[in-house]
Coordinates of C-alpha atoms in Angstrom, one line a residue:
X1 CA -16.9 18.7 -4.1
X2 CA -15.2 20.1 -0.8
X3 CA -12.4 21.3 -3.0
X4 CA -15.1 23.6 -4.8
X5 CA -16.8 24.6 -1.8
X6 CA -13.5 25.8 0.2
X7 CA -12.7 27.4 -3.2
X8 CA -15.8 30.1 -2.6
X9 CA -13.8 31.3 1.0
X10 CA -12.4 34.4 0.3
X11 CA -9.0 33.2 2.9
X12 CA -6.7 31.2 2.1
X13 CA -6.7 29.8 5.4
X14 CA -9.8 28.5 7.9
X15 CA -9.8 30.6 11.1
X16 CA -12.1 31.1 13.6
X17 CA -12.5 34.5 13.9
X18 CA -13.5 34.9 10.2
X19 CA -17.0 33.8 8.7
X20 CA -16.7 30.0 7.7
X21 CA -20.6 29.9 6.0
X22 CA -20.0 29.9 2.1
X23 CA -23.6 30.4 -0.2
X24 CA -22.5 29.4 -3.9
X25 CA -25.5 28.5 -5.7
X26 CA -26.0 25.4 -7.3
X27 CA -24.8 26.7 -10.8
X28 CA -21.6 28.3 -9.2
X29 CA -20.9 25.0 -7.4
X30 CA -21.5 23.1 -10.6
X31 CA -19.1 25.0 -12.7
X32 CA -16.1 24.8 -9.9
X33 CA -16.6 21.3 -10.1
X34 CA -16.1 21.2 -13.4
X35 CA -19.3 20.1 -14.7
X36 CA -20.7 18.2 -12.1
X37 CA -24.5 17.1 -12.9
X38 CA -26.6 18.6 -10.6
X39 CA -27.9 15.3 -8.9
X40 CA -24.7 14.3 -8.3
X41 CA -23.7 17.5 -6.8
X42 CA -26.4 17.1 -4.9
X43 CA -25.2 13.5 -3.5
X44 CA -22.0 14.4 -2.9
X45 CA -23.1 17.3 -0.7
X46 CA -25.2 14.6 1.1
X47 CA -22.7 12.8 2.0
X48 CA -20.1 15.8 3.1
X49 CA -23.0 16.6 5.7
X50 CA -23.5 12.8 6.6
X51 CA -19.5 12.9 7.2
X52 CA -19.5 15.1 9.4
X53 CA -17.5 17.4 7.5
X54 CA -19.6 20.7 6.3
X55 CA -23.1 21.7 8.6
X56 CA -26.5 22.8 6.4
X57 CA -27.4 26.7 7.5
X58 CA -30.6 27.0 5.8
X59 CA -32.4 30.6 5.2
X60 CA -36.2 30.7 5.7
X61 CA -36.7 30.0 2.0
X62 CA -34.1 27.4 1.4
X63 CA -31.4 29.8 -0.7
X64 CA -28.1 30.9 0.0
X65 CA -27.2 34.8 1.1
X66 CA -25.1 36.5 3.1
X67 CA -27.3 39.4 4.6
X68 CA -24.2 42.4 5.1
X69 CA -24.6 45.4 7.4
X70 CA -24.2 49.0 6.4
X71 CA -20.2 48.7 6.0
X72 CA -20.3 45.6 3.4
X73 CA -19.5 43.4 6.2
X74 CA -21.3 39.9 6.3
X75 CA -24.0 40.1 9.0
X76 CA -25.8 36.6 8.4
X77 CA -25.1 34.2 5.9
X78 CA -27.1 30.9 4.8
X79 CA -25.2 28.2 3.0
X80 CA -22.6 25.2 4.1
X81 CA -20.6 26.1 7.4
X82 CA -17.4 24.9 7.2
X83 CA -16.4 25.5 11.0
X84 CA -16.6 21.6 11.3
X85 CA -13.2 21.7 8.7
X86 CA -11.5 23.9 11.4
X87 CA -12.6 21.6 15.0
X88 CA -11.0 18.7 12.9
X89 CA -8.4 19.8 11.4
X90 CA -6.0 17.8 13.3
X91 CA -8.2 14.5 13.1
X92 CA -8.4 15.2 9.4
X93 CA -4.1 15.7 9.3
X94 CA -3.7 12.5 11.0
X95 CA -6.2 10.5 8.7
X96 CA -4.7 11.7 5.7
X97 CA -1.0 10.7 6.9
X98 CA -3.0 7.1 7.2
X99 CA -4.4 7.0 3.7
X100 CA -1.1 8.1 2.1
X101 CA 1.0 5.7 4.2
X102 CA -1.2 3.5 3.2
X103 CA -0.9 3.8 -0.7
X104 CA 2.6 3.8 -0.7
X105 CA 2.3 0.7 1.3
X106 CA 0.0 -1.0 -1.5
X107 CA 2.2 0.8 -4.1
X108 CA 5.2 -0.8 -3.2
X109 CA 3.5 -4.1 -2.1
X110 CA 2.0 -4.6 -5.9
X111 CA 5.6 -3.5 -7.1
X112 CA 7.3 -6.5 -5.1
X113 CA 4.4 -8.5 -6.4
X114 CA 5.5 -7.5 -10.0
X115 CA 8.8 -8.0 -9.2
X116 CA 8.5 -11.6 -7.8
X117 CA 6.1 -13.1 -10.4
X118 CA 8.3 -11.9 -13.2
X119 CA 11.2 -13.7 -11.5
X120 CA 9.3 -16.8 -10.5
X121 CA 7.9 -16.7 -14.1
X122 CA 12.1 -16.6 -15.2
X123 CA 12.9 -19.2 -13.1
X124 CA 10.3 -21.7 -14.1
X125 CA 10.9 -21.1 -18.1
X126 CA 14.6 -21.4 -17.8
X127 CA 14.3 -25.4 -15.0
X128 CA 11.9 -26.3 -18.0
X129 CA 14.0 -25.5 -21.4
X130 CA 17.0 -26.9 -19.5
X131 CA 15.2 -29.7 -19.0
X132 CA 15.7 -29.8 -15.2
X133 CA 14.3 -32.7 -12.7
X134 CA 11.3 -32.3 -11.3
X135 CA 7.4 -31.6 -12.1
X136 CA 7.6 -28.3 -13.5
X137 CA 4.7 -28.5 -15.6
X138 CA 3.4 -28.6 -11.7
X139 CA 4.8 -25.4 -10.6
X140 CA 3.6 -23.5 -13.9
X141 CA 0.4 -24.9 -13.2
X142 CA 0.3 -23.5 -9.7
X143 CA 2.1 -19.9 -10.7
X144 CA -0.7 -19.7 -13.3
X145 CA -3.5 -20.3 -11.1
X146 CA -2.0 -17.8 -8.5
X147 CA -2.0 -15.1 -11.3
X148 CA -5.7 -16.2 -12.7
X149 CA -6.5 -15.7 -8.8
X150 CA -5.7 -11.8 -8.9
X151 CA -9.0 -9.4 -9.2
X152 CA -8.9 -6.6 -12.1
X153 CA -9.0 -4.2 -9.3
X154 CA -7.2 -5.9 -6.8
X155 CA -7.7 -4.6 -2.7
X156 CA -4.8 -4.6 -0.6
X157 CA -5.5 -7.8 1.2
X158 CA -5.8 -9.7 -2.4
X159 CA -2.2 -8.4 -3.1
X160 CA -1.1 -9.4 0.3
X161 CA -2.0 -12.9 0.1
X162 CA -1.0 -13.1 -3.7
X163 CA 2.3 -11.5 -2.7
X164 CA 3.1 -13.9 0.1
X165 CA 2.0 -17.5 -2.1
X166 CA 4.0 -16.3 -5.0
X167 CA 7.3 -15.5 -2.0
X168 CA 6.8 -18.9 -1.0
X169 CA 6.2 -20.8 -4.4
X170 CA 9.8 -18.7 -5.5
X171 CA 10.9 -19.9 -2.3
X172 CA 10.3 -23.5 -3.2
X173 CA 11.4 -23.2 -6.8
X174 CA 14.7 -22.0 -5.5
X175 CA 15.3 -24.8 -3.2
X176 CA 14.7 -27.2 -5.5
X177 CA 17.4 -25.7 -7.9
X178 CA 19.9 -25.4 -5.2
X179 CA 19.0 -28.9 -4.1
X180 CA 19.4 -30.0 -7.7
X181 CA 22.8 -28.2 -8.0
X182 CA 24.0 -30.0 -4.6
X183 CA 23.1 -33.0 -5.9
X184 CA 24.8 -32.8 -9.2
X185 CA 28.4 -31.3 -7.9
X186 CA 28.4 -34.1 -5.3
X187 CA 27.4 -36.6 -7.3
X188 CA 30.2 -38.7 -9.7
X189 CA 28.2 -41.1 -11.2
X190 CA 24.7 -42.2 -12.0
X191 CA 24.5 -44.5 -9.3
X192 CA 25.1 -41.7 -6.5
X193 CA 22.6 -39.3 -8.9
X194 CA 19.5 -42.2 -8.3
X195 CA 20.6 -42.4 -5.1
X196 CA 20.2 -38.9 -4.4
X197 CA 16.9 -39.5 -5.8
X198 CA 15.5 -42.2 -3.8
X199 CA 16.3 -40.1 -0.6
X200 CA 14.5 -37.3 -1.5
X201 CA 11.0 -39.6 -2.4
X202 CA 9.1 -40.2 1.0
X203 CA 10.3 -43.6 2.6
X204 CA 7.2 -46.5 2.8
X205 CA 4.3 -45.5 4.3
X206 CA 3.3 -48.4 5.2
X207 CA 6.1 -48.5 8.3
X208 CA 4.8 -49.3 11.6
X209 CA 5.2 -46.7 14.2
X210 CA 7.4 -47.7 17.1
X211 CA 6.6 -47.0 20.5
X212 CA 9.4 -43.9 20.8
X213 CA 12.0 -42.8 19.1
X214 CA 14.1 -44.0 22.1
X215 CA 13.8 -47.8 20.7
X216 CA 15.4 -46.8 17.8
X217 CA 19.2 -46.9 19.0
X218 CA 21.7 -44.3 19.3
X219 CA 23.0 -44.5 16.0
X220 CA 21.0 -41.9 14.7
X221 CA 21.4 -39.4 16.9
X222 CA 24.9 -40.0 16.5
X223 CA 24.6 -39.0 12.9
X224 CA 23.2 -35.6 13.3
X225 CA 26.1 -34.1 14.1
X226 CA 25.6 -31.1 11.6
X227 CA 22.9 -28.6 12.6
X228 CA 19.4 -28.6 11.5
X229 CA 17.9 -25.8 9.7
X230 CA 14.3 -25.3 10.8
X231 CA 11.8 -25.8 8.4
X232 CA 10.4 -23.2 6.5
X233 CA 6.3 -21.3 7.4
X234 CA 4.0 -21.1 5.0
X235 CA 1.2 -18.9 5.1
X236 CA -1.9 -20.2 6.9
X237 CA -4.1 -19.7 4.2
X238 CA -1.7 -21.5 1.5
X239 CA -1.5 -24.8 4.2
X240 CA -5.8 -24.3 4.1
X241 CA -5.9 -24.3 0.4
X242 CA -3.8 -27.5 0.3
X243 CA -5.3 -29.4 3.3
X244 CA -9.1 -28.2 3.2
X245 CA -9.7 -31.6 5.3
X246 CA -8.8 -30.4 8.5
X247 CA -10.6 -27.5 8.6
X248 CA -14.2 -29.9 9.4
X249 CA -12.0 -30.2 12.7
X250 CA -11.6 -26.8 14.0
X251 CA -14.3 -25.4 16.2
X252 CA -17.2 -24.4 14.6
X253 CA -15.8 -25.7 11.3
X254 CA -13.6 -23.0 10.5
X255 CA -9.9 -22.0 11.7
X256 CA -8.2 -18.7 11.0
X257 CA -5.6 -18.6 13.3
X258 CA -2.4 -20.8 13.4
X259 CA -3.3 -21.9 16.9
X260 CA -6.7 -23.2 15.8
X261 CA -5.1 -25.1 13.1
X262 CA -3.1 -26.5 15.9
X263 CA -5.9 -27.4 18.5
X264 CA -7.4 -29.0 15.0
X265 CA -4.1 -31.0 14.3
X266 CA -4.5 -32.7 18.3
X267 CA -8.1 -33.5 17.6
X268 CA -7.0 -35.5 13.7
X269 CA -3.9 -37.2 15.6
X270 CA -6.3 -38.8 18.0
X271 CA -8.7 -39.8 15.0
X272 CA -5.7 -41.2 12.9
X273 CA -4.7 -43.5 15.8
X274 CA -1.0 -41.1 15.8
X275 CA 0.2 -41.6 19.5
X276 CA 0.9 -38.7 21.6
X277 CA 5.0 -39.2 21.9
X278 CA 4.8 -39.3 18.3
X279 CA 2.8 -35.7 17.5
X280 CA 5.2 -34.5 20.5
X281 CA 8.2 -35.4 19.3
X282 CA 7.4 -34.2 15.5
X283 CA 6.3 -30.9 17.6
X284 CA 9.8 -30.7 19.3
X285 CA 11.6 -31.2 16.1
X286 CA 9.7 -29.4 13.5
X287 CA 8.1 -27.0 15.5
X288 CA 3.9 -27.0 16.6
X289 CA 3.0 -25.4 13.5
X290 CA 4.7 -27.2 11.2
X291 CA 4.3 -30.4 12.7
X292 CA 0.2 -29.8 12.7
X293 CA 0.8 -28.9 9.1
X294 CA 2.4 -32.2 8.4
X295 CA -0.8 -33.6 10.1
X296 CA -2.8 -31.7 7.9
X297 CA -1.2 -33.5 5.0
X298 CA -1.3 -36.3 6.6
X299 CA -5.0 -36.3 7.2
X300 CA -5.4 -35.5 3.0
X301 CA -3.7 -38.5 2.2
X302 CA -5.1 -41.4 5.3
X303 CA -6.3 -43.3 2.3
X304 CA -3.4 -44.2 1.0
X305 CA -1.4 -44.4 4.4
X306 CA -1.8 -47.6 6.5
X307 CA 0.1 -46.5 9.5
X308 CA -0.2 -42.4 10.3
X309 CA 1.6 -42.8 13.8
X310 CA 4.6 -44.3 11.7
X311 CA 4.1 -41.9 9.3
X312 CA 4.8 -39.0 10.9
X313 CA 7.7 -40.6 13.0
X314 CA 9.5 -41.4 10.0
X315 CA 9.1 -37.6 8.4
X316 CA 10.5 -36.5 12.3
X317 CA 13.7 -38.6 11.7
X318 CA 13.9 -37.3 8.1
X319 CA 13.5 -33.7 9.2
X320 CA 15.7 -34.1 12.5
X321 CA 18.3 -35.1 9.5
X322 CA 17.5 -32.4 7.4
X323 CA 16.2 -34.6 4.7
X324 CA 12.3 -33.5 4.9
X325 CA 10.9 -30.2 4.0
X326 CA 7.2 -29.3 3.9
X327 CA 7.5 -27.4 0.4
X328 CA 7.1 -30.2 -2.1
X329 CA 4.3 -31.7 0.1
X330 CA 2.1 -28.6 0.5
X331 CA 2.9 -28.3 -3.5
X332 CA 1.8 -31.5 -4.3
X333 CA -1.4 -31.6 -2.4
X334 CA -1.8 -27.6 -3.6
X335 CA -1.9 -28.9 -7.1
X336 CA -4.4 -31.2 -6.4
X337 CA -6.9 -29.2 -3.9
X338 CA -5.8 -25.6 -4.8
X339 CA -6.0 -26.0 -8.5
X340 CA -9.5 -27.8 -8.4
X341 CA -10.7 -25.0 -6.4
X342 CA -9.1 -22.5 -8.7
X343 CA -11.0 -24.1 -11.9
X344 CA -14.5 -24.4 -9.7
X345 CA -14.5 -20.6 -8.8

């Protein structure tokens, strides 16, 4: 509609010392905008006024004329001014820089989403004909229910969070491969292959938690001579999806920042009976946010963990020895809390 109005000014640019009032009729506007119904015109002139963008000059008897003195020259006119286009016009520059930077950011955001489904899809097809270790019937189940997740007409935030889950679950499927790989070059025989196995399972959870790490002897720390890579983030709203629990135990109910979810984590320890050296010392070695997400899981699972203190101590010396990542927990609780929230929607 403003594309057909400036199309009735004779210039080809706005300027102030020239006549900015244009009078098409109703008719004349209709055809410029190729057809446009006549109520609808009429709405979308409505809102060009209501934005601020065109002023109403009304005659005395509601039509639009320009009134031109004896030279031809336009005395008075009645119609839309479009002064308000000119006083703007820098305003206007800038928002339109913002709205195309910010397609091209969706554009290329939905083309790394494209990108990065098509190779988590490759990745998952090729662990499964192999006939690869591992629950990958579990990691379809969750790459499907991330897809069935996306909106027809998906906003930029849907994409976003989309995007960043699917990064992650590639993330993790990739890990696991390369941990596979490792495992199967280093291994020479069966025995070393189970081996390999039992270490990656989580040790009893039944163990009692010490009183600090301290009492456990030197001889670990004496192991760790290699250095630790520090585990992996996950998005916030990935963690919430798998460990809903904790969420009763932010304030008001509700967390939606990462340092919520931590002030959440200290409140669950002290429910759980986890000792204070224990959550510091996971803190110190997996990091605050990490280590609140391992609460978080741990919280998801209290009914089938008899001691949460020694818990969390023994997946600190597991991840201070690089044996613990959060991936295949988050998955595994994601399966069962994401999915079921996924088939409820």
């Amino acid at each position: 509609m403003l594309d057909a109005l400036l199309s009735f000014y004779p210039e080809n640019d706005l300027r102030q010392d020239a006549p900015l009032i244009v009078f098409p009729s109703n008719a004349q506007l209709s055809l410029r905008a190729h057809g446009m119904a006549g109520s609808t015109l009429r709405r979308h002139l409505a809102a060009l006024v209501e934005a601020g963008l065109i002023v109403r000059k009304d005659s005395a008897n509601g039509k639009r004329y320009a009134r031109r003195d004896h030279t031809g020259d336009i005395e008075n006119a009645f119609g839309f001014d479009l002064s308000p286009l000119l006083s703007r016009a820098e305003e206007l520059a800038m928002l339109a820089q913002q709205i195309a930077a910010e397609r091209a950011a969706f554009k290329r955001m939905k083309e790394n989403l494209t990108i990065c489904r098509r190779d988590v899809r490759k990745l998952i097809s090729a662990a499964m004909e192999e006939g690869d270790e591992g629950d990958w019937q579990a990691i379809e189940d969750i790459y499907v229910g991330l897809i069935a997740r996306l909106p027809r007409t998906p906003s930029p935030a849907d994409v976003r969070a989309i995007l960043e889950e699917m990064q992650m679950l590639k993330e993790e499927v990739l890990n696991r491969l390369e941990n596979q790989e490792k495992a199967e070059k280093s291994s020479s025989n069966d025995a070393h292959i189970e081996q390999h196995i039992q270490n990656s399972k989580p040790e009893s959870i039944n163990e009692p938690e010490p009183s600090s790490r301290k009492e456990q002897g030197a001889k670990s720390s004496e192991g760790n001579g290699g250095q630790r890579e520090p585990l992996k983030a996950f998005p916030l709203g990935l963690v919430l999806k798998a460990c809903p629990q904790i969420i009763d135990y932010g304030a008001g109910g509700a967390i939606g920042t990462w340092r919520e979810l931590m002030s959440a984590a200290v409140v669950v320890r002290s429910m759980l009976g986890i000792s204070p050296s224990a959550y510091q010392e996971a803190c110190e070695v997996m990091g605050p946010e990490n280590a609140a997400v391992a609460v978080a899981g741990i919280l998801e699972r209290a009914n089938m963990i008899n001691s949460p203190g020694g818990y969390l101590r023994d997946l600190t010396r597991r991840s201070e020895r690089g044996e613990f990542t959060l991936g295949p927990m988050i998955m595994a609780l994601l399966k069962v809390n994401g999915l079921a929230q996924t088939r409820a929607g």
